Structure formats: structure tokens, C-alpha cells
Coordinates of C-alpha atoms and ligand atoms in Angstrom, one line a residue:
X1 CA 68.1 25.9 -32.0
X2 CA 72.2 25.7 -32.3
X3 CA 73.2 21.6 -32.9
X4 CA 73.4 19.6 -30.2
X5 CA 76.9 18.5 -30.8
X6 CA 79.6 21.1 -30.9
X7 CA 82.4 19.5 -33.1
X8 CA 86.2 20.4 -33.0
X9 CA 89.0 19.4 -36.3
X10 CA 91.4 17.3 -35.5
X11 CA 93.8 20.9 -35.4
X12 CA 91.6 22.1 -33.1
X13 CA 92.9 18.9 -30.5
X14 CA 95.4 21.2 -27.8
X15 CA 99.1 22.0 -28.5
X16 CA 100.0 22.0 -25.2
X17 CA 98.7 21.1 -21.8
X18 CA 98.0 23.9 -19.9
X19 CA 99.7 24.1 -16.0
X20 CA 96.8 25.6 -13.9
X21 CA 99.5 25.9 -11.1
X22 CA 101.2 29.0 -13.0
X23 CA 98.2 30.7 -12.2
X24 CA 98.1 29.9 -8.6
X25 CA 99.4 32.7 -6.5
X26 CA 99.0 30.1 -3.9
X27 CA 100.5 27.1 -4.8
X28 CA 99.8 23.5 -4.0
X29 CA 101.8 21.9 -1.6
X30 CA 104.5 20.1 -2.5
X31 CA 105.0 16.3 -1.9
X32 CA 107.3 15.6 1.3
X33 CA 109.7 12.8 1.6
X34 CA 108.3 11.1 5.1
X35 CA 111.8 10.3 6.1
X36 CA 112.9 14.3 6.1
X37 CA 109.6 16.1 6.1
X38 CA 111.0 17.6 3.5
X39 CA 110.3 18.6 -0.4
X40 CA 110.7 15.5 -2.0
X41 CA 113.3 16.5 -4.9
X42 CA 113.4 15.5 -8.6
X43 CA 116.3 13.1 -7.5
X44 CA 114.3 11.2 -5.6
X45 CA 111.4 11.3 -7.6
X46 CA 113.2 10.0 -10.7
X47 CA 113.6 6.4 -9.0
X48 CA 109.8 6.2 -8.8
X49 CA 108.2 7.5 -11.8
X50 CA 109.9 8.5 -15.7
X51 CA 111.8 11.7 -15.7
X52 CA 109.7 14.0 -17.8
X53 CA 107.0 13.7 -15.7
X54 CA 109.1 14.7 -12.9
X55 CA 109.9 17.3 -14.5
X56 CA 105.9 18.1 -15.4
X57 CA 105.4 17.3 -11.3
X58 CA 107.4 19.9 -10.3
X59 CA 107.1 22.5 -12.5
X60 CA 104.8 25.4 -10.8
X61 CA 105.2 27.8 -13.6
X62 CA 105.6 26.5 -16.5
X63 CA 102.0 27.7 -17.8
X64 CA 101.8 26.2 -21.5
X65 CA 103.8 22.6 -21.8
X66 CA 104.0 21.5 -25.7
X67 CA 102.4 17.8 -26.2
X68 CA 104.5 15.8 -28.2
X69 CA 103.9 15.3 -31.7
X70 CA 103.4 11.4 -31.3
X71 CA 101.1 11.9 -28.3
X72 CA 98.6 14.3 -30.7
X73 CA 98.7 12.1 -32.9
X74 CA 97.7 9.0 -30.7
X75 CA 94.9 11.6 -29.3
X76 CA 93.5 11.8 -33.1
X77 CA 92.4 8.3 -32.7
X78 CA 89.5 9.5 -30.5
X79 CA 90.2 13.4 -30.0
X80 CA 88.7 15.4 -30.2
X81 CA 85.3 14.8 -27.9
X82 CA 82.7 16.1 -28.2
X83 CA 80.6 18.9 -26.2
X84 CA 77.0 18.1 -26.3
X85 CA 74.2 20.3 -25.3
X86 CA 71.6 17.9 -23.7
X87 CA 68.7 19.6 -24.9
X88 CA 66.5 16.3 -23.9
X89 CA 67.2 16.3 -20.1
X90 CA 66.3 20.0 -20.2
X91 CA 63.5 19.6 -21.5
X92 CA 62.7 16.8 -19.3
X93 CA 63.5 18.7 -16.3
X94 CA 61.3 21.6 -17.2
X95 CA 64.4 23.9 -16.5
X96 CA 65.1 27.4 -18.4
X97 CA 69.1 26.5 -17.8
X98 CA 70.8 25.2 -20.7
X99 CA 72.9 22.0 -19.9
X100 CA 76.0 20.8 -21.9
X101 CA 78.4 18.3 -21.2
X102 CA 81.5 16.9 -22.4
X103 CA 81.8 13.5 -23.2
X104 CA 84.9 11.4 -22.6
X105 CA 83.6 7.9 -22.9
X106 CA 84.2 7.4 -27.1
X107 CA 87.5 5.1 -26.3
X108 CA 87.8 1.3 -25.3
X109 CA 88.7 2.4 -22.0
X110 CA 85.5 4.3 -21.9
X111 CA 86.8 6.8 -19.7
X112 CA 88.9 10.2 -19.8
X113 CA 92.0 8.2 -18.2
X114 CA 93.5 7.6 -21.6
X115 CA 94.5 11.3 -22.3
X116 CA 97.3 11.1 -19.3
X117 CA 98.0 7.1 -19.8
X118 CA 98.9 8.1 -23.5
X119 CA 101.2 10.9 -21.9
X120 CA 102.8 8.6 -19.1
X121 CA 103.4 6.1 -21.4
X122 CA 105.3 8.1 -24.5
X123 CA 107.5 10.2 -21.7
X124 CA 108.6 6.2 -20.3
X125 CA 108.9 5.4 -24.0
X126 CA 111.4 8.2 -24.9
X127 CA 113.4 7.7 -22.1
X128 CA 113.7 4.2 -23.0
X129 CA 112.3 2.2 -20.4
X130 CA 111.2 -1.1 -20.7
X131 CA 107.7 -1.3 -18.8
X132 CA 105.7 0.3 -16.1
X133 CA 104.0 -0.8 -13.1
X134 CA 100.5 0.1 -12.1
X135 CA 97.1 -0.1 -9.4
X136 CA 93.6 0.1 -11.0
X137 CA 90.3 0.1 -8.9
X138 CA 87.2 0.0 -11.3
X139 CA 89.7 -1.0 -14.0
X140 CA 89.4 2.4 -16.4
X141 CA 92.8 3.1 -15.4
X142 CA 94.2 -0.5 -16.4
X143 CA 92.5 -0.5 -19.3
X144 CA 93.2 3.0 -20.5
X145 CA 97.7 2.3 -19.5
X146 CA 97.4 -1.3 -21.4
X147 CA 96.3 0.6 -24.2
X148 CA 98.5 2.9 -24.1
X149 CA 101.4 1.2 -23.2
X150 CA 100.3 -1.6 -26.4
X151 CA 100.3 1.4 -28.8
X152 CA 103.7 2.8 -27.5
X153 CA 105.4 -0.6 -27.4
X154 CA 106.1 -1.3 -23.3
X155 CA 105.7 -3.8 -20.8
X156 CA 102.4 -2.7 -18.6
X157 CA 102.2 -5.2 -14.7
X158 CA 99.1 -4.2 -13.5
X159 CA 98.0 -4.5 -10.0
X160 CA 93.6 -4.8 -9.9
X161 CA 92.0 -4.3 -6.6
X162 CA 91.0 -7.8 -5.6
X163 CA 87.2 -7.0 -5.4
X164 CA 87.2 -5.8 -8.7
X165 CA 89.6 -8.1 -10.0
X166 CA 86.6 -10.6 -9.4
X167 CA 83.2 -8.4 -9.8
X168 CA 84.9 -7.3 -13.2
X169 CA 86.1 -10.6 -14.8
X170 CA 85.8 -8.7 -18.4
X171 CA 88.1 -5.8 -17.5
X172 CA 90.6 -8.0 -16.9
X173 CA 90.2 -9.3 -20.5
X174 CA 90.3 -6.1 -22.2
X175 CA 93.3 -5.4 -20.3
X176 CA 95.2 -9.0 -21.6
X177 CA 93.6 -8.8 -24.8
X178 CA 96.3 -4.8 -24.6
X179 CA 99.2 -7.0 -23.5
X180 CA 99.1 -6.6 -19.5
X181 CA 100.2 -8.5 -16.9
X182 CA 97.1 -8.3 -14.6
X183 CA 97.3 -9.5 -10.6
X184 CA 95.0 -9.7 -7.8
X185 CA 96.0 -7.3 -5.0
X186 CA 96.8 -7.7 -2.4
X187 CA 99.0 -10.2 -4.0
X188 CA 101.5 -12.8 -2.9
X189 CA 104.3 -11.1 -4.8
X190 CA 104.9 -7.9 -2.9
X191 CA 106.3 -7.5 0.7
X192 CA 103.1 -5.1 1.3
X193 CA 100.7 -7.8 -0.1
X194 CA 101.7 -10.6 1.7
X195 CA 101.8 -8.3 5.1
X196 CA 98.6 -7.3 4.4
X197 CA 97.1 -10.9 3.4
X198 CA 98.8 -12.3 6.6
X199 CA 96.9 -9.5 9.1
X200 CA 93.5 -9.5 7.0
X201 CA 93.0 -12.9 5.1
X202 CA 89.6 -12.4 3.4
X203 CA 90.4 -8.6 2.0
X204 CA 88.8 -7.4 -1.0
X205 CA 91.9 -5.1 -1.2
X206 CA 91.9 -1.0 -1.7
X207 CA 93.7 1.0 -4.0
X208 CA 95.7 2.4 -1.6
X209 CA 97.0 -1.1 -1.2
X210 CA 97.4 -1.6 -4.9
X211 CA 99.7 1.5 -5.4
X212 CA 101.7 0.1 -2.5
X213 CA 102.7 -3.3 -4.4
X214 CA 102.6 -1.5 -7.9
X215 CA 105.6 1.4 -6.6
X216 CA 107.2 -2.3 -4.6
X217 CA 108.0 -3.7 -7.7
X218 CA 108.6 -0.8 -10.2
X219 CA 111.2 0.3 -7.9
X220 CA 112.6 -3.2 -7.6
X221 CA 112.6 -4.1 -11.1
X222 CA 115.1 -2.6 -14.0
X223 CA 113.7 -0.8 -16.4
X224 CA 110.6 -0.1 -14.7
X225 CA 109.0 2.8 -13.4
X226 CA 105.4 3.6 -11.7
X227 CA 102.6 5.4 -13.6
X228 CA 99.1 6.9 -11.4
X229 CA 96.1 7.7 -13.0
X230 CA 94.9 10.6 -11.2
X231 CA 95.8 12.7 -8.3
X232 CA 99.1 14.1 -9.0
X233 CA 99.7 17.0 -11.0
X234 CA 101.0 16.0 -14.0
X235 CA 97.9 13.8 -14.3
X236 CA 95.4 16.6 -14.0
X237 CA 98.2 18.8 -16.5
X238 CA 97.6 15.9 -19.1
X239 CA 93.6 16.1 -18.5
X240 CA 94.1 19.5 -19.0
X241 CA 92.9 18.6 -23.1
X242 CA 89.8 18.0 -21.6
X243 CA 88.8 21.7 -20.4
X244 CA 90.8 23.4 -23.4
X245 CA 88.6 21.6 -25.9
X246 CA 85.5 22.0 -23.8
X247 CA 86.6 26.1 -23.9
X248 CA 87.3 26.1 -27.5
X249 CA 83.8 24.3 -28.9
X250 CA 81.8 26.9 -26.3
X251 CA 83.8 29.6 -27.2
X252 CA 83.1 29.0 -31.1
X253 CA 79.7 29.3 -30.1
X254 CA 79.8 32.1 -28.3
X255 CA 78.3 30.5 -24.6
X256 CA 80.0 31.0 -21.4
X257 CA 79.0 28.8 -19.1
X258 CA 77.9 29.7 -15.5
X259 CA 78.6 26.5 -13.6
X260 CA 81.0 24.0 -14.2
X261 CA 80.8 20.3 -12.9
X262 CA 82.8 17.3 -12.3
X263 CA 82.9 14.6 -10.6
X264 CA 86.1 13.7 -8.1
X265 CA 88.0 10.7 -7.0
X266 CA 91.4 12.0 -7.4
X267 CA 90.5 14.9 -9.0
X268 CA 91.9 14.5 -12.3
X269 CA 88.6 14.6 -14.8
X270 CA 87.3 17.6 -12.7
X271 CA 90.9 19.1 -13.0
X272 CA 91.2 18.6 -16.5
X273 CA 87.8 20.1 -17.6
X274 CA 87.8 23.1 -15.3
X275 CA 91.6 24.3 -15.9
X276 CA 91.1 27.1 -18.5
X277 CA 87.9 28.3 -16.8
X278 CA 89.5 28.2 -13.5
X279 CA 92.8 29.7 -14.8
X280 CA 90.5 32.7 -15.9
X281 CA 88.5 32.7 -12.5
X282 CA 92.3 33.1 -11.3
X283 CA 93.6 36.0 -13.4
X284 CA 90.8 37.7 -12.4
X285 CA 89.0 37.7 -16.3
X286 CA 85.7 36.1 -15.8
X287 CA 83.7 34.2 -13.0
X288 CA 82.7 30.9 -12.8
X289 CA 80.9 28.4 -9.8
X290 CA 82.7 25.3 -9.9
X291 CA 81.4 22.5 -8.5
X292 CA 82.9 18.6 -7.3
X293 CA 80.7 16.1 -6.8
X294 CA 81.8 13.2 -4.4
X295 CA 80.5 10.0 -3.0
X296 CA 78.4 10.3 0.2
X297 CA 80.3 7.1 0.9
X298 CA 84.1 8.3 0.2
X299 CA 83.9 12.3 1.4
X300 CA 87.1 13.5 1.0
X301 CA 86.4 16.8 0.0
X302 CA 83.4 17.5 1.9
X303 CA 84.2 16.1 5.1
X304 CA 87.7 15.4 5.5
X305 CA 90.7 16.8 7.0
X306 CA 93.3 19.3 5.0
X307 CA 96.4 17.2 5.8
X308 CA 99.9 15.6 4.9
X309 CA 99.0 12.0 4.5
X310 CA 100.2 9.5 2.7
X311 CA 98.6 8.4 -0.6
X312 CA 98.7 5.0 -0.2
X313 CA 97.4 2.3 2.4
X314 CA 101.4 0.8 2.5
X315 CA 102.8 4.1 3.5
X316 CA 105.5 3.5 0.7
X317 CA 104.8 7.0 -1.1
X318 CA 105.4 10.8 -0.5
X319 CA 103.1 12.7 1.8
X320 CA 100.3 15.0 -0.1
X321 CA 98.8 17.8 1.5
X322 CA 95.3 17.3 0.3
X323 CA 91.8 16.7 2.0
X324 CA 91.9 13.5 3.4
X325 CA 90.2 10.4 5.0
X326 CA 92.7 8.6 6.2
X327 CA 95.3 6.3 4.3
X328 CA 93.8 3.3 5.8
X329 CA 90.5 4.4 5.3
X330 CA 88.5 1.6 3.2
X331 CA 84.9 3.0 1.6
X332 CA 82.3 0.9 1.6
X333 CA 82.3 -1.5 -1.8
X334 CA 79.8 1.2 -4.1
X335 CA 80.2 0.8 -7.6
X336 CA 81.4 3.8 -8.3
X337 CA 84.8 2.4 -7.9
X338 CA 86.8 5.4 -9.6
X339 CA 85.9 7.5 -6.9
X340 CA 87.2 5.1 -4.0
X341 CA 90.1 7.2 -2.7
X342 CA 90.9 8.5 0.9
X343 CA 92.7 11.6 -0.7
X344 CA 92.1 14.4 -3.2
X345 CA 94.5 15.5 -6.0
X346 CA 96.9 18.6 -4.1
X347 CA 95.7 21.5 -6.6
X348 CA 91.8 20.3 -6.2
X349 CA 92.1 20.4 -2.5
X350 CA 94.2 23.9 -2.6
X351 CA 91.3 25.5 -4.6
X352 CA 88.9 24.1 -2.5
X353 CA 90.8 25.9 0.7
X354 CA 90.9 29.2 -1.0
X355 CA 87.1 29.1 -1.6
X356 CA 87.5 28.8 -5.1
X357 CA 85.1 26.1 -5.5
X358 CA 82.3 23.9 -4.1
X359 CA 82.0 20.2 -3.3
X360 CA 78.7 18.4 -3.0
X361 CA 78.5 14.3 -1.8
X362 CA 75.4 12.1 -3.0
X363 CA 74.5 8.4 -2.1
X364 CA 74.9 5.9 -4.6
X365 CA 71.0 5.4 -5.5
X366 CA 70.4 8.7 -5.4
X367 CA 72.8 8.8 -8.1
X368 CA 71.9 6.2 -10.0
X369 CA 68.2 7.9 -10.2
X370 CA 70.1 10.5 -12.1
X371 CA 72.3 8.2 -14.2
X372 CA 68.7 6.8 -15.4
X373 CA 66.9 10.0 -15.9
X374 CA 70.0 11.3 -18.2
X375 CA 70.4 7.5 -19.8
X376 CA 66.5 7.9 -20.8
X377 CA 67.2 11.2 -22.3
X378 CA 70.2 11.6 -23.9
X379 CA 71.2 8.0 -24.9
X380 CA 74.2 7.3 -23.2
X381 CA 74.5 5.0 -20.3
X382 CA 77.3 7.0 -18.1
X383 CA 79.6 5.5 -15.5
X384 CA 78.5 5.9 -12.0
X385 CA 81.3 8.0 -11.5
X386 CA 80.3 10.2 -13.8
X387 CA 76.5 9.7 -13.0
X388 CA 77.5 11.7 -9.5
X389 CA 78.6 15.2 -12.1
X390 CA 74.9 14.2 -13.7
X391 CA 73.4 14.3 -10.0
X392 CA 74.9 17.4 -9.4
X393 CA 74.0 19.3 -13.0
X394 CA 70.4 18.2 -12.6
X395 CA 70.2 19.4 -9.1
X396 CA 71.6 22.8 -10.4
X397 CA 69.2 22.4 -13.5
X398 CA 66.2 22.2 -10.9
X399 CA 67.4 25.1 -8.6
X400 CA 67.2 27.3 -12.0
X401 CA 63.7 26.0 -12.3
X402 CA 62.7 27.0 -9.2
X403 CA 64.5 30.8 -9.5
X404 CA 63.6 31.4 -13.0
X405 CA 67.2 31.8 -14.0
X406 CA 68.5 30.6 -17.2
X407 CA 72.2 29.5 -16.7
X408 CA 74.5 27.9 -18.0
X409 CA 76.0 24.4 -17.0
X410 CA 78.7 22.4 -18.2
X411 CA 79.3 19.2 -16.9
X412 CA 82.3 16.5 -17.1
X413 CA 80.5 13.0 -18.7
X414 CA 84.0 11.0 -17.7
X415 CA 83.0 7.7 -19.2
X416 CA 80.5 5.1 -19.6
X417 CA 78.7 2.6 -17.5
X418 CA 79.2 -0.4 -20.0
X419 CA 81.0 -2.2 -17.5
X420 CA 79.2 -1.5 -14.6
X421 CA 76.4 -3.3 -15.7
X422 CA 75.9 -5.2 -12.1
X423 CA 75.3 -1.9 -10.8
X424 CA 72.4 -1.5 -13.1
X425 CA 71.2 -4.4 -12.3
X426 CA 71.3 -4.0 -8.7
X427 CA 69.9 -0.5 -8.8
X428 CA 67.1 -2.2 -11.3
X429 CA 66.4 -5.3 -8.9
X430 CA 65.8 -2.5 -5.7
X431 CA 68.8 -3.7 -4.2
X432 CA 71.0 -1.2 -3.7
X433 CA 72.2 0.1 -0.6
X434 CA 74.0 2.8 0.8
X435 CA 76.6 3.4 3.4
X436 CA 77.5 6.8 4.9
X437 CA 80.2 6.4 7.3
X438 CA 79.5 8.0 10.9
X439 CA 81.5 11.1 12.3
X440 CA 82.7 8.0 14.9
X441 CA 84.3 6.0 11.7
X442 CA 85.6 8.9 10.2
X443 CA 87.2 10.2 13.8
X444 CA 88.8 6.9 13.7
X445 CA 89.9 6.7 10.1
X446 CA 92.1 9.9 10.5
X447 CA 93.9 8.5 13.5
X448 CA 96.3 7.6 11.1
X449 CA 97.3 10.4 9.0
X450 CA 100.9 11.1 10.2
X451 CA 102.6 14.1 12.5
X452 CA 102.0 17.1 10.7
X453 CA 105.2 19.1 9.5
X454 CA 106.0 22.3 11.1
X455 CA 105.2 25.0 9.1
X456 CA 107.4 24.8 5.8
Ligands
PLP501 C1 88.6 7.1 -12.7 C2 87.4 7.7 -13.0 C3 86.9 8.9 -12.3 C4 87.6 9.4 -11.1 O1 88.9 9.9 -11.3 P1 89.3 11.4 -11.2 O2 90.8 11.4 -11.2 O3 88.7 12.0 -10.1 O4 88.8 11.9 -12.5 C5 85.8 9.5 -12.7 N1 85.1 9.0 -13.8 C6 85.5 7.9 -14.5 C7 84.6 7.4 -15.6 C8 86.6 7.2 -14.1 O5 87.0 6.2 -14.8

């Protein structure tokens, strides 16, 4: 029996993110300017977000992009992860396939989100900004920029989804206890907020409302430019550590896994982790299944539209071409928070077009029975986000049981469920529920996904 954790050096921590794009023949679509319908350009990019990431944005072919000495070394503090091989849940499951996963939960933030906050925060740094503006739904993304933004000395506003802002009273600590400005959204202080408080008063708010007022006043405000946590590309470039570590430690032990799962909101953790695999799937080297695993309650992938829409509720940002719900689509309130998004990140839903990988959904107690069975045997208490990739890997685990075959799956373990706990303790008190929206809702929700361009 090999260890169960696979370690890395602190030289074995990337050099460079890799761009899965250069390996696209096809690429992702780029972002339009809704005024034009055209290519939104770095010009107009630049007034929005930090001018290196631009630059990172746009750049299709770029396919190794050197990390900054000062970001490497902020990675030290808890780079690299580690790969574990969960030989407990197989063993539990009865199943001849070998499990690993690859754990991004050792930081405060407790999730993966820090490797591209980090990034996003050292590029605004450099070019001498003063602060950023952000949204943040379950609050990983918050937490993850405050701390990032604390260690690289800037200003961090960040807008909470209201529902959150008050299920989650402790997030919002962790996040002052950084430095951040936190504020309820929809708030008061945007134009978008107080339209959207005027036409529905009691609203829990939506991070597509969030990234409305955060891009509102970063473009209003000197010195101040807009970070996201997931979606675009530069965010699944900087998650791209993820995948090249995960490659490295299975490498050193000579495994090639099979499967490879992940679960999506935007896409950026699944991104990250299947980037080097999916780059060789691409140049034709080796084969892989890759799998995303969505909320039943928030189906992007598996049953919405490939479409220009905007990405946020406030129609103040580009149009993406990605598999959408609907920007004013609103999930149900399910915990798994990080994985509330109408849209998918551009290069996820690309891949997914070409057939070069798989998407499954699963209801939120379903998944929960999953995060349980894994907290009971490998010791960590994952996210619900993450619990859906567990889902997903055990329901693979169990399809090897019943065909005798003994592959190999690696799965993404984005963070943990620390602060989730009043999931838990729904899901332990019986009283979960879950929501699948009809084909009706869903008919509806896409009314408002905007003319299509003609064929660029
Ligand atoms: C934010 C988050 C996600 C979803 O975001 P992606 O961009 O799809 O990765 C998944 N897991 C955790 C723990 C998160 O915090």
C-alpha cells in the first residue's frame, strides 16, 4: 500500500499558470460589448478590471504564463495541497476503483478561491491601484480577496449576497477581521441596488445582483478596479495550480487517473484541476472522462441554453457565450451557495459543446448523503459544493463495483464545510428540502437572455 498522502516541496508549487485555451483549436468565445455586439477590446476592459489580467483575459495562446515571484511565495503559505488517496471510502464502498482527491480546503478561506484572489490582488497591487471592488455569495470568495488584498496591502469593498450576508454572520467577521468593507446587497449605495430594492423589497439578493453594484462602484471610484472569483478565464488560468500539482504528485507515483471530477459553479475549481489532463486529452496524448457535477437546483450545464447572456442580474457586464439559465434567473436558496450562478465559465461550456466532457446535476440531500459517507471516512467535513464532486466520484466508485473495473478517479475536494454548519444541521434534523425547477420555470428564466449576435 503507497501513502495515502502524496506530498509535493515547496519547488514543486507551479512556475507558471498554464492557458488551456492555447490548446483549444476551438476557442472560447470571446466577451462582447452589448452596446456593439462586438469583441469587447483590452481598452475597454482596462476600465473594469487591472490591466495584467486583461492582458491574461485575452490572451488565447499564450500556453505557459510565469507567476510572479511574490505570488509563489504567498502560495507557500499553504501550497502546496495535498493529493490524498481515500483508501477509507474505498473500502467503505466495496469498490475495486482507487479514489484520490485533491484537497483545497487547508486555508482560512477554506476553499480553492485563494489561488486566483492572490493573483488578482498582486497584478492591482503592481499597477498601483488603491483597492478593489467585489460580490461574494457563500462568502469563500470574500474571504479568500480580504485575505489577499490584507497581505498585498489594498483596499477590498465587498458586496455579500443579502441572504448570506445574514445566514453567515461569521463570514462577515473573518472578512473585517482581513480589513474589508463588507455590504448587504442589494444595497442602498448603488443605482442597481436601490432599483432593484424599489421593484422587490424583501429580496434575499443573487450574485448576479452583487456583481452588478460591485463593477457600479469600481468603475465609479478612483483607484479602483473589479476582481470575480470564478468564471472568466484568467480565473480558471490562476486555478490552473490546482491541476498542475494534482499531475505532478500522480505522476511521481506513477498513476494516471481514468476519471477526473469537479464540481462547477462558474467553473473555476473544475477548470483549474482538469487543465493539464484536459490539455493532453487535447493534443491528442492520453484520454481522460471528465466529469462536472452541478446542482439539480442551478443546471447550467446540464440543462441550459449555449448562449450570449449577460453575467450578471444588472446587465452592466459583457455578454459570455456560455451555458446559461438566464441572467435573472434566481436558484432556489440551497446551501451550496458557491454553485448559485445562471452561467458557466466560457472555456467549461466550450469543452462541454465539443463533447469533451460530461456534466451530471444531483439534489442537495442526495448530496449531503455523500458529504456524510466521505466525512465518516476520510475525516474531513467538505463544503457542499464540493460534497456534489464527492457525489459524483462515489457514484463512479459504485458503477466500477458493479463492472468489476478497477479505475482510477480523481476528484477536486474545493473546500470545507466549516461554515456551512446550518446545512448540517438541517440535513441532520430531516429537514432539508429540495427544489428542481420545472422545464415551465426554466422556459421562462431564458426569456431574458438577449438577441443573439449574428454569426461573428
Ligand atoms: C466557490 C466555490 C465553488 C464553485 O466555484 P467554481 O468557480 O465553480 O469552482 C466550489 N467549491 C467551493 C468550496 C467554493 O468555495
Amino acid at each position: 500500500m503507497e501513502n495515502y498522502r502524496i506530498y509535493l516541496t515547496e519547488e514543486e508549487i507551479p512556475t507558471h499558470y498554464y492557458n488551456l485555451r492555447a490548446d483549444m483549436k476551438k476557442k472560447p468565445a470571446p466577451l462582447l460589448n452589448p452596446g456593439t455586439m462586438q469583441p469587447m477590446t483590452a481598452e475597454e476592459l482596462k476600465g473594469v478590471f487591472c490591466e495584467e489580467l486583461v492582458a491574461q483575459e485575452l490572451d488565447n495562446d499564450t500556453r505557459y504564463i510565469e507567476i510572479p515571484e511574490e505570488i509563489r511565495d504567498y502560495y507557500r503559505t499553504y501550497r502546496p495541497s495535498p493529493v490524498v488517496r481515500a483508501y477509507n471510502l474505498e473500502k467503505k464502498l466495496g469498490t475495486p476503483a482507487a479514489i484520490y482527491f485533491k484537497f483545497e480546503g487547508n486555508n482560512t478561506s477554506g476553499s480553492h478561491k485563494l489561488n486566483s484572489a492572490a493573483a488578482q490582488a498582486y497584478y492591482a497591487k503592481k499597477q498601483g491601484l488603491k483597492g478593489i471592488t467585489t460580490e461574494t455569495g457563500a462568502g469563500q470568495w470574500g474571504t479568500a480577496m480580504s485575505m489577499a488584498c490584507a497581505h498585498f496591502g489594498l483596499e477590498c469593498k465587498v458586496f455579500m449576497v443579502k441572504g448570506s450576508y445574514e445566514q453567515k454572520p461569521f463570514r462577515r467577521e473573518v472578512m473585517r477581521t482581513y480589513g474589508a468593507d463588507v455590504v448587504a446587497s442589494p444595497s442602498d449605495t448603488t443605482q442597481v441596488g436601490r432599483s432593484l430594492l424599489e421593484q422587490f423589497p424583501g429580496t434575499t439578493g443573487s450574485l448576479g445582483c452583487a456583481i452588478s453594484e460591485a463593477v457600479e462602484v469600481a468603475v465609479g471610484t478612483e483607484g479602483y478596479r473589479y476582481v470575480l472569483g470564478s468564471v472568466l478565464n484568467q480565473v480558471l488560468l490562476h486555478q490552473s495550480v490546482i491541476g498542475q500539482e494534482a499531475h505532478t504528485a500522480l505522476s511521481k507515483i506513477g498513476v494516471k487517473p481514468d476519471i477526473i471530477i469537479g464540481c462547477t459553479g462558474g467553473g473555476s475549481n473544475l477548470g483549474g484541476l482538469i487543465a493539464p489532463f484536459m490539455g493532453e486529452k487535447l493534443r491528442g496524448e492520453k484520454d481522460y472522462r471528465f466529469i462536472a457535477a452541478e446542482p439539480a437546483s442551478c443546471p447550467s450545464l446540464t440543462r441550459g441554453k449555449y448562449l450570449y447572456d449577460f453575467c450578471d442580474t444588472g446587465n452592466v457586464c459583457p455578454l459570455a457565450k456560455m451555458y446559461t439559465l438566464g441572467n435573472k434567473f434566481i436558484p432556489s436558496p440551497i446551501h451550496a451557495g458557491g454553485l448559485r450562478f445562471h452561467g458557466m465559465s466560457t472555456i467549461i461550456s466550450e469543452l462541454y459543446d465539443q463533447g469533451m466532457m460530461e456534466a451530471v446535476a444531483y439534489e442537495q440531500s442526495e448530496v449531503f448523503e455523500a458529504a456524510e459517507i466521505f466525512a465518516r471516512a476520510e475525516g474531513i467535513l467538505p463544503a457542499p459544493e464540493s460534497s456534489h464532486a464527492i457525489k459524483a466520484a462515489i457514484d463512479t466508485a459504485l458503477e466500477c463495483k458493479e463492472s468489476g473495473e478497477a479505475k482510477t478517479i480523481l476528484f477536486g475536494l474545493s473546500g470545507t464545510g466549516y461554515f456551512d454548519l446550518a446545512a448540517y444541521q438541517q440535513f441532520n434534523d430531516g429537514t432539508m428540502t429540495d427544489y428542481i425547477p420545472t422545464d415551465e420555470d426554466l422556459a421562462e428564466a431564458i426569456k431574458c437572455v438577449p438577441p443573439q449576435p449574428a454569426e461573428l
